[in-house]
């Protein structure tokens, strides 16, 4: 067989193999846990299985999470948070980290660890260079520790924000993409190291943020339905910012001699509340465009017809995520905080738009809400009390453009009081607010604005579960000990 024919035959074979892969095989989920009442890892893992999701990306290496993933065969990206990067500059610490958080779990029937994320967006411009010096040595030490432990198949990678590259302001086409000047030498070294270790470049791409951050941004460019005036770049045309952004990175990689380095999309998604463009309808529009392209291995103009490894952000809403970037931050989940789907999605890419399978076995607190007391005598401290509630609970649904915007002062107060009451596990004293609040059995929710009931603490954390069992056991042990002491003393 002539070489050229062999090549063609291989391509056909690869296309055939790729063709039968459902999108869900390529799709991963970011599983963040910055919530007051995180779902138990066991419930989440079952939900991932029920939805055919085969990859997760974590933000730490939490023991309860990894134990729940053991035996599931789900591919896992464990992570080293930014605040540990400094520590990982020491080779022994890096070796310890790998021993404790990788070797302990990575065996047949254990956790299928595929990547270690070293830091999370450490070169964000807003970090002012805090992690510039510590990231690359940490990456090297972790990959070397993995290799030394016999796990060279596990790849260390640094999930980077897309702001590590750009195209010059006067020529904003993907082919002009270069790494940001202040991190360019660093990025060049890192890319070389990744290439040496056959590790991928991991990047987070957010069309939503392009839209959020610029009033002039053409809305249609954030989606995948076509654009009246596409962006023309030589022979290539771009009708969505996702492709344009991806190819800007491909160009930046090519400019440092690694145009073919594999790229993993560490995060991509669309939030559903907290901003006028953060709605279920627009999130659905975004995923309805993205998922079929992934299933079909559409690729981008610079990397056409390619399989793309993608992790959606995110799996669940997280009610204590920092809102510094915006109120939408707590609403990235394709599922609510309690594992209920928000809108139909097509994870398979073969045209089945269905609700995801919800979390099973979630235990809720009783159906009690806390609302503004219309009979309150002294209303002078209402503002202070609402502010207090919103300091310790999530009120981001109240803002302009959000799902609960437009209620009157009392409606706002009811929402805030209820969120606080739920976060406090419906403790009696959490529904008082200087007699401005009363509990109620009537659901105050409207079609647009949901007043949630929180998850019961016992079912929400694996730790709580274990503590609950340790209690009586510990007490029994103490009683036995006391009895023994008494026995000894009486003799
Ligand atoms: C990982 O390993 C280190 C030991 O190097 C340990 O202190 C830490 O708690 C482990 N877990 C996480 C989540 O980093
Ligand atoms: C970065 O610098 C800005 C402006 O000087 C400052 O407001 C911000 O707090 C700094 N951020 C960090 C993470 O140091
Ligand atoms: C990558 O490998 C080459 C060839 O072995 C070596 O010269 C180079 O120093 C390595 N680069 C990095 C950043 O590790
Ligand atoms: C309700 O709260 C939101 C968010 O703080 C605010 O923008 C809005 O003006 C409030 N509405 C009233 C009537 O006070």
Coordinates of C-alpha atoms and ligand atoms in Angstrom, one line a residue:
X1 CA 0.0 0.0 0.0
X2 CA 1.5 3.4 -1.0
X3 CA 2.2 5.7 1.9
X4 CA -0.3 8.2 0.8
X5 CA -3.1 5.6 0.7
X6 CA -2.1 4.4 4.1
X7 CA -2.5 7.9 5.4
X8 CA -5.9 8.3 3.8
X9 CA -6.9 4.9 5.2
X10 CA -5.8 5.9 8.7
X11 CA -7.7 9.2 8.4
X12 CA -10.8 7.3 7.4
X13 CA -10.4 4.8 10.3
X14 CA -9.9 7.7 12.8
X15 CA -12.9 9.5 11.5
X16 CA -15.0 6.3 11.8
X17 CA -13.8 5.8 15.3
X18 CA -14.4 9.4 16.2
X19 CA -17.8 9.3 14.5
X20 CA -19.1 6.6 16.9
X21 CA -17.9 8.4 20.0
X22 CA -20.8 10.1 21.6
X23 CA -20.1 13.7 22.7
X24 CA -20.4 12.6 26.3
X25 CA -17.2 10.6 25.9
X26 CA -15.3 13.8 25.1
X27 CA -17.1 15.9 27.6
X28 CA -15.9 16.5 31.1
X29 CA -17.4 18.5 33.9
X30 CA -15.8 20.9 36.3
X31 CA -16.9 19.8 39.8
X32 CA -16.4 22.8 42.1
X33 CA -17.5 22.7 45.7
X34 CA -17.5 26.3 46.9
X35 CA -21.0 25.8 48.4
X36 CA -22.4 26.1 51.9
X37 CA -24.2 22.8 51.4
X38 CA -22.2 20.7 48.8
X39 CA -23.9 17.6 47.7
X40 CA -22.4 14.4 49.0
X41 CA -19.7 13.1 46.6
X42 CA -21.4 9.8 46.4
X43 CA -24.6 11.4 45.1
X44 CA -22.6 13.5 42.6
X45 CA -20.7 10.5 41.3
X46 CA -23.9 8.5 40.8
X47 CA -25.4 11.5 39.0
X48 CA -22.3 11.7 36.7
X49 CA -22.7 8.0 35.9
X50 CA -26.4 8.4 35.3
X51 CA -25.7 11.1 32.7
X52 CA -22.9 9.1 31.0
X53 CA -20.2 11.7 32.0
X54 CA -16.8 10.1 31.9
X55 CA -14.4 12.9 32.9
X56 CA -14.3 15.4 35.8
X57 CA -12.0 18.2 36.7
X58 CA -11.6 19.0 40.3
X59 CA -10.1 22.1 42.1
X60 CA -8.3 20.1 44.8
X61 CA -7.6 16.5 45.8
X62 CA -10.3 16.2 48.5
X63 CA -10.2 12.8 50.1
X64 CA -14.0 12.3 50.3
X65 CA -14.4 13.2 46.6
X66 CA -11.6 10.9 45.5
X67 CA -13.0 8.0 47.6
X68 CA -16.4 8.5 46.0
X69 CA -14.7 8.4 42.5
X70 CA -12.8 5.2 43.3
X71 CA -13.9 2.3 41.2
X72 CA -16.1 4.5 38.9
X73 CA -13.6 4.6 36.0
X74 CA -14.4 8.3 35.5
X75 CA -11.2 10.1 34.3
X76 CA -10.1 12.6 36.9
X77 CA -8.1 15.8 36.8
X78 CA -7.0 16.5 40.4
X79 CA -5.6 19.9 41.3
X80 CA -3.1 21.9 43.3
X81 CA -4.6 25.2 44.4
X82 CA -2.6 28.4 43.7
X83 CA -1.8 28.9 47.4
X84 CA 0.2 25.6 47.4
X85 CA 2.3 26.5 44.3
X86 CA 4.9 28.1 46.4
X87 CA 5.3 24.9 48.5
X88 CA 5.6 22.8 45.3
X89 CA 8.8 24.7 44.4
X90 CA 10.5 22.3 46.8
X91 CA 11.0 18.9 45.1
X92 CA 10.4 16.9 48.3
X93 CA 7.0 18.6 48.9
X94 CA 6.1 17.9 45.3
X95 CA 7.0 14.3 45.8
X96 CA 4.9 14.2 49.0
X97 CA 2.0 15.8 47.3
X98 CA 2.1 13.1 44.5
X99 CA 2.4 10.4 47.1
X100 CA -0.6 11.6 49.2
X101 CA -2.9 12.8 46.5
X102 CA -2.1 10.6 43.5
X103 CA -0.2 7.4 44.3
X104 CA -2.6 6.6 47.2
X105 CA -5.6 6.5 44.8
X106 CA -4.2 5.6 41.4
X107 CA -4.3 1.8 41.1
X108 CA -6.5 -0.7 39.4
X109 CA -10.0 -0.3 40.9
X110 CA -9.0 3.0 42.5
X111 CA -9.3 6.5 40.9
X112 CA -8.5 6.9 37.2
X113 CA -6.3 10.0 37.5
X114 CA -5.4 11.4 34.2
X115 CA -4.1 14.9 34.9
X116 CA -2.8 17.0 37.7
X117 CA -3.8 20.7 37.3
X118 CA -1.0 22.8 38.7
X119 CA -2.6 25.9 39.9
X120 CA -5.8 27.5 38.5
X121 CA -5.4 30.5 36.2
X122 CA -2.3 31.6 38.0
X123 CA -1.3 34.2 35.4
X124 CA -4.6 36.1 35.6
X125 CA -3.7 39.8 35.0
X126 CA -5.6 40.6 38.2
X127 CA -3.2 38.6 40.3
X128 CA -0.5 41.2 39.5
X129 CA 2.1 38.5 38.9
X130 CA 1.8 36.9 42.4
X131 CA 2.2 33.4 41.0
X132 CA 4.5 34.2 38.0
X133 CA 7.7 32.9 39.7
X134 CA 6.3 29.8 41.4
X135 CA 4.1 28.2 38.7
X136 CA 6.6 26.8 36.3
X137 CA 8.9 25.2 38.9
X138 CA 5.8 23.7 40.5
X139 CA 4.8 22.3 37.1
X140 CA 8.2 20.8 36.6
X141 CA 8.5 19.3 40.1
X142 CA 5.1 17.7 39.9
X143 CA 5.6 16.2 36.5
X144 CA 9.0 14.9 37.5
X145 CA 7.6 13.5 40.7
X146 CA 4.8 11.7 38.7
X147 CA 7.4 10.4 36.3
X148 CA 9.7 9.2 39.1
X149 CA 6.7 7.5 40.8
X150 CA 6.1 5.5 37.6
X151 CA 3.1 7.5 36.5
X152 CA 4.4 9.3 33.4
X153 CA 1.1 8.6 31.8
X154 CA -0.4 11.2 34.2
X155 CA 0.2 14.6 32.8
X156 CA 0.7 17.8 34.8
X157 CA -0.8 20.9 33.1
X158 CA -1.6 24.4 34.2
X159 CA -5.2 25.6 33.5
X160 CA -4.7 29.1 32.1
X161 CA -7.0 32.0 31.6
X162 CA -7.3 33.0 28.0
X163 CA -5.8 36.4 28.9
X164 CA -2.2 34.8 28.7
X165 CA -2.5 35.5 24.9
X166 CA -3.9 38.1 22.7
X167 CA -3.7 39.6 19.3
X168 CA -2.4 43.2 19.0
X169 CA -5.0 45.9 19.3
X170 CA -4.5 47.1 15.8
X171 CA -4.8 43.7 14.2
X172 CA -7.3 41.5 16.2
X173 CA -7.3 38.4 14.0
X174 CA -6.5 34.9 15.3
X175 CA -3.4 34.5 13.2
X176 CA -1.8 37.5 15.0
X177 CA -2.1 35.7 18.3
X178 CA 0.9 35.9 20.7
X179 CA 1.5 35.3 24.4
X180 CA 1.0 38.4 26.6
X181 CA 4.3 40.3 26.7
X182 CA 4.8 40.1 30.5
X183 CA 4.5 36.3 30.6
X184 CA 5.8 35.5 27.1
X185 CA 9.3 34.1 28.1
X186 CA 7.6 32.1 30.9
X187 CA 5.0 30.7 28.6
X188 CA 7.6 29.8 26.0
X189 CA 9.5 27.7 28.6
X190 CA 6.3 26.2 29.9
X191 CA 5.1 25.2 26.4
X192 CA 8.5 23.5 25.8
X193 CA 8.2 21.6 29.0
X194 CA 4.6 20.5 28.2
X195 CA 5.7 19.4 24.8
X196 CA 8.7 17.5 26.2
X197 CA 6.3 15.5 28.4
X198 CA 3.5 15.1 25.9
X199 CA 1.3 17.1 28.2
X200 CA -1.5 19.3 26.9
X201 CA -1.9 23.0 27.1
X202 CA -5.0 23.7 29.2
X203 CA -7.0 26.9 28.6
X204 CA -10.3 28.3 29.8
X205 CA -12.3 30.1 27.1
X206 CA -15.4 32.1 28.0
X207 CA -17.4 33.7 25.2
X208 CA -19.8 34.8 28.0
X209 CA -17.1 37.0 29.5
X210 CA -16.3 38.6 26.2
X211 CA -19.9 39.6 26.0
X212 CA -20.1 40.6 29.7
X213 CA -17.0 42.8 29.6
X214 CA -17.7 44.8 26.5
X215 CA -20.9 46.7 25.7
X216 CA -19.9 46.7 22.0
X217 CA -19.4 43.0 21.7
X218 CA -21.7 41.6 19.0
X219 CA -24.0 39.3 20.8
X220 CA -24.3 36.7 18.0
X221 CA -20.5 36.3 18.0
X222 CA -20.7 34.7 21.5
X223 CA -22.9 31.9 20.0
X224 CA -22.7 29.4 17.2
X225 CA -25.6 30.3 15.0
X226 CA -23.8 32.4 12.4
X227 CA -22.9 36.0 12.1
X228 CA -24.0 38.6 9.5
X229 CA -20.5 40.0 9.2
X230 CA -18.0 37.2 10.1
X231 CA -14.4 38.0 11.2
X232 CA -12.2 37.5 8.1
X233 CA -8.6 36.4 8.7
X234 CA -6.9 35.6 5.4
X235 CA -8.5 32.5 4.0
X236 CA -10.3 31.8 7.3
X237 CA -13.6 33.3 8.5
X238 CA -14.8 33.2 12.1
X239 CA -18.5 33.4 13.1
X240 CA -18.0 32.7 16.8
X241 CA -15.5 34.0 19.4
X242 CA -14.8 30.5 20.7
X243 CA -13.1 29.4 17.5
X244 CA -11.4 32.8 17.1
X245 CA -10.1 32.6 20.7
X246 CA -8.9 29.0 20.3
X247 CA -7.1 29.8 17.0
X248 CA -5.5 32.8 18.6
X249 CA -3.9 30.3 21.1
X250 CA -2.9 28.0 18.2
X251 CA -1.1 31.0 16.6
X252 CA 0.6 31.9 19.8
X253 CA 1.8 28.3 20.2
X254 CA 3.0 28.2 16.6
X255 CA 4.9 31.4 17.2
X256 CA 7.0 29.6 19.9
X257 CA 7.5 26.6 17.7
X258 CA 4.7 24.3 19.0
X259 CA 1.7 24.9 16.8
X260 CA 0.7 21.3 17.2
X261 CA 0.7 21.0 21.0
X262 CA -2.6 19.4 22.1
X263 CA -5.0 21.8 23.7
X264 CA -7.5 20.9 26.4
X265 CA -10.4 23.3 27.1
X266 CA -10.3 23.3 30.9
X267 CA -13.5 25.4 31.3
X268 CA -16.2 26.7 29.0
X269 CA -19.8 27.4 29.8
X270 CA -22.6 29.9 30.3
X271 CA -24.1 31.1 33.6
X272 CA -27.8 31.3 34.2
X273 CA -28.4 34.2 36.7
X274 CA -26.8 37.3 38.1
X275 CA -26.7 39.4 34.8
X276 CA -28.9 40.2 31.9
X277 CA -27.0 37.9 29.6
X278 CA -26.9 35.1 32.2
X279 CA -30.2 33.3 31.7
X280 CA -31.3 29.7 31.1
X281 CA -32.4 30.6 27.6
X282 CA -29.0 32.0 26.6
X283 CA -27.1 29.2 28.3
X284 CA -29.3 26.7 26.4
X285 CA -28.5 28.6 23.1
X286 CA -24.8 28.4 23.9
X287 CA -24.7 24.7 24.7
X288 CA -27.1 23.9 21.8
X289 CA -24.4 25.4 19.6
X290 CA -21.3 24.0 21.3
X291 CA -22.3 20.4 22.0
X292 CA -23.1 19.2 18.5
X293 CA -19.9 20.7 17.2
X294 CA -18.0 18.7 19.8
X295 CA -19.9 15.6 18.9
X296 CA -19.1 16.1 15.2
X297 CA -15.4 16.9 15.9
X298 CA -15.9 20.1 13.9
X299 CA -12.7 21.7 15.2
X300 CA -11.6 25.2 14.2
X301 CA -10.3 26.8 11.0
X302 CA -6.7 26.2 12.2
X303 CA -7.4 22.8 13.5
X304 CA -10.3 21.5 11.5
X305 CA -11.9 18.1 12.0
X306 CA -10.3 17.5 15.4
X307 CA -11.4 15.9 18.6
X308 CA -11.5 18.5 21.3
X309 CA -11.3 17.5 25.0
X310 CA -13.6 19.9 26.8
X311 CA -14.6 20.4 30.4
X312 CA -17.9 22.3 30.9
X313 CA -18.0 24.9 33.7
X314 CA -19.7 23.9 35.7
X315 CA -21.6 21.0 37.1
X316 CA -23.3 22.6 40.0
X317 CA -24.1 26.1 41.3
X318 CA -21.8 27.2 44.1
X319 CA -23.3 29.7 46.6
X320 CA -20.0 30.9 48.2
X321 CA -18.0 31.5 45.1
X322 CA -16.4 35.0 45.0
X323 CA -18.5 37.5 43.2
X324 CA -15.6 39.8 42.6
X325 CA -15.8 39.1 38.8
X326 CA -19.6 39.5 38.9
X327 CA -22.9 38.2 40.5
X328 CA -23.1 35.5 37.8
X329 CA -20.2 33.6 39.4
X330 CA -22.5 31.6 41.6
X331 CA -24.7 30.4 38.8
X332 CA -22.5 28.5 36.4
X333 CA -24.0 25.1 37.0
X334 CA -25.8 23.1 34.3
X335 CA -27.5 21.9 37.5
X336 CA -28.7 23.8 40.5
X337 CA -27.0 23.5 43.8
X338 CA -29.1 20.5 44.6
X339 CA -28.4 18.6 41.4
X340 CA -31.7 19.5 39.6
X341 CA -31.3 20.3 35.9
X342 CA -32.0 23.9 34.7
X343 CA -32.7 23.4 31.0
X344 CA -32.7 20.6 28.4
X345 CA -29.2 19.7 27.0
X346 CA -27.9 17.3 24.4
X347 CA -24.8 15.8 25.9
X348 CA -24.8 13.0 23.3
X349 CA -24.7 15.4 20.4
X350 CA -27.2 13.2 18.5
X351 CA -30.1 15.5 18.7
X352 CA -31.7 14.4 22.0
X353 CA -32.4 17.6 23.9
X354 CA -33.4 16.3 27.3
X355 CA -33.2 17.3 30.9
X356 CA -30.1 15.8 32.6
X357 CA -30.8 13.0 35.1
X358 CA -31.1 14.8 38.4
X359 CA -29.2 13.9 41.6
X360 CA -30.9 11.0 43.4
X361 CA -31.4 10.6 47.1
X362 CA -31.0 14.3 48.0
X363 CA -32.5 15.0 51.5
X364 CA -33.9 18.5 52.0
X365 CA -34.6 20.5 55.1
X366 CA -38.4 20.8 55.9
X367 CA -40.6 22.9 53.6
X368 CA -40.2 26.0 55.8
X369 CA -39.3 29.4 54.4
X370 CA -38.5 32.7 56.2
X371 CA -40.1 35.9 55.0
X372 CA -40.6 39.5 55.8
X373 CA -43.1 40.0 58.7
X374 CA -45.8 42.4 57.4
X375 CA -46.8 42.9 61.1
X376 CA -43.4 44.1 62.2
X377 CA -43.7 47.2 64.5
X378 CA -40.3 48.7 64.1
X379 CA -39.2 48.7 60.5
X380 CA -36.4 51.2 60.9
X381 CA -33.6 48.5 60.9
X382 CA -34.8 46.7 57.7
X383 CA -31.9 47.8 55.5
X384 CA -29.2 46.7 58.1
X385 CA -30.9 43.4 58.6
X386 CA -31.1 42.7 54.8
X387 CA -27.5 43.7 54.4
X388 CA -26.6 41.3 57.3
X389 CA -28.5 38.4 55.6
X390 CA -26.8 39.1 52.3
X391 CA -23.4 39.2 53.8
X392 CA -23.7 35.6 55.0
X393 CA -26.0 34.2 52.3
X394 CA -26.2 34.5 48.5
X395 CA -28.5 37.4 47.3
X396 CA -27.1 37.6 43.8
X397 CA -30.5 36.7 42.3
X398 CA -31.8 40.1 43.5
X399 CA -29.6 42.3 41.3
X400 CA -30.6 44.1 38.1
X401 CA -31.1 41.6 35.3
X402 CA -31.3 38.7 37.7
X403 CA -34.2 36.2 38.2
X404 CA -35.6 38.0 41.3
X405 CA -35.0 41.6 40.3
X406 CA -38.1 43.9 40.4
X407 CA -39.6 42.9 43.8
X408 CA -40.5 45.6 46.2
X409 CA -38.5 46.3 49.3
X410 CA -40.4 43.7 51.3
X411 CA -40.0 41.1 48.6
X412 CA -36.2 41.8 48.6
X413 CA -36.2 41.4 52.4
X414 CA -38.1 38.1 52.2
X415 CA -35.7 36.7 49.7
X416 CA -32.6 37.8 51.7
X417 CA -34.1 36.5 55.0
X418 CA -34.9 33.1 53.4
X419 CA -31.5 32.6 51.9
X420 CA -29.9 33.3 55.3
X421 CA -32.4 31.0 57.1
X422 CA -31.6 28.1 54.7
X423 CA -27.8 28.6 54.9
X424 CA -28.3 28.4 58.7
X425 CA -30.1 25.1 58.4
X426 CA -33.4 26.7 59.4
X427 CA -32.3 27.3 62.9
X428 CA -35.1 29.1 64.8
X429 CA -33.0 32.1 65.7
X430 CA -32.0 32.5 62.0
X431 CA -35.5 33.7 61.2
X432 CA -35.9 36.6 63.5
X433 CA -34.0 39.7 62.3
X434 CA -35.2 41.9 65.2
X435 CA -38.7 40.6 64.7
X436 CA -38.7 41.7 61.1
X437 CA -39.0 38.1 59.9
X438 CA -41.4 35.1 60.3
X439 CA -41.3 31.5 59.2
X440 CA -43.9 30.3 56.8
X441 CA -45.1 27.0 55.3
X442 CA -46.2 28.8 52.1
X443 CA -43.7 28.8 49.2
X444 CA -43.1 32.4 48.3
X445 CA -41.5 31.5 44.9
X446 CA -42.8 32.9 41.7
X447 CA -42.4 31.6 38.2
X448 CA -39.2 33.5 37.7
X449 CA -37.8 33.7 41.2
X450 CA -37.1 30.6 43.2
X451 CA -37.0 30.7 47.0
X452 CA -34.9 27.6 47.6
X453 CA -35.1 25.0 50.5
X454 CA -31.5 24.0 51.4
X455 CA -30.1 20.5 51.4
X456 CA -30.2 18.7 54.8
X457 CA -26.7 18.9 56.3
X458 CA -26.5 15.1 57.0
X459 CA -26.9 14.3 53.3
X460 CA -24.8 17.2 52.1
X461 CA -21.3 16.3 53.4
X462 CA -19.6 13.0 53.6
X463 CA -17.7 14.3 56.6
X464 CA -20.9 15.0 58.5
X465 CA -22.0 11.5 57.8
X466 CA -18.8 10.0 59.2
X467 CA -18.8 12.3 62.2
X468 CA -22.4 11.3 63.0
X469 CA -21.3 7.7 63.2
X470 CA -18.1 8.4 65.0
X471 CA -20.1 10.1 67.8
X472 CA -21.9 7.2 69.4
X473 CA -18.9 4.9 68.7
X474 CA -16.6 7.3 70.5
X475 CA -19.0 7.6 73.4
X476 CA -19.2 3.8 73.7
X477 CA -15.4 3.5 73.7
X478 CA -15.3 6.1 76.5
X479 CA -17.8 4.2 78.5
X480 CA -15.8 1.0 78.2
X481 CA -12.7 2.8 79.2
X482 CA -14.4 4.3 82.3
X483 CA -15.7 0.9 83.2
X484 CA -12.2 -0.6 83.0
X485 CA -10.8 2.2 85.1
X486 CA -13.4 1.7 87.7
X487 CA -12.8 -2.1 87.7
X488 CA -9.1 -1.5 88.1
X489 CA -9.5 1.0 90.9
X490 CA -12.0 -1.2 92.8
X491 CA -9.4 -4.0 93.0
Ligands
LIG1 C1 -2.1 16.5 49.4 O1 -0.9 16.1 49.9 C2 -0.4 16.9 51.0 C3 0.9 16.4 51.4 O2 1.9 16.8 50.6 C4 -1.4 17.1 52.1 O3 -0.9 18.0 53.0 C5 -2.7 17.6 51.5 O4 -3.7 17.7 52.5 C6 -3.2 16.6 50.4 N1 -4.5 17.0 49.9 C7 -4.8 18.1 49.2 C8 -6.2 18.3 48.9 O5 -3.9 18.8 48.7
LIG2 C1 -3.5 44.0 42.1 O1 -3.3 45.4 42.0 C2 -4.5 46.2 42.0 C3 -4.2 47.6 41.7 O2 -3.0 48.0 42.3 C4 -5.1 46.0 43.4 O3 -6.3 46.7 43.5 C5 -5.4 44.5 43.6 O4 -5.9 44.3 44.9 C6 -4.1 43.7 43.4 N1 -4.5 42.3 43.5 C7 -3.8 41.4 44.1 C8 -4.3 40.0 44.1 O5 -2.8 41.6 44.7
LIG3 C1 12.9 19.9 26.4 O1 13.7 18.9 25.9 C2 14.8 19.3 25.2 C3 15.5 18.1 24.5 O2 15.7 17.1 25.4 C4 15.8 20.0 26.2 O3 16.9 20.5 25.5 C5 15.0 21.2 26.8 O4 15.8 21.8 27.8 C6 13.7 20.7 27.4 N1 13.0 21.9 27.8 C7 12.3 22.1 28.9 C8 11.7 23.4 29.2 O5 12.3 21.2 29.7
LIG4 C1 -33.9 44.9 45.7 O1 -32.5 44.6 45.8 C2 -31.7 44.8 44.6 C3 -30.3 44.3 44.8 O2 -29.7 44.8 46.0 C4 -31.7 46.3 44.3 O3 -31.0 46.6 43.1 C5 -33.2 46.8 44.2 O4 -33.2 48.2 44.0 C6 -34.0 46.4 45.4 N1 -35.3 46.8 45.3 C7 -36.0 47.7 46.1 C8 -37.4 48.0 45.7 O5 -35.4 48.1 47.1

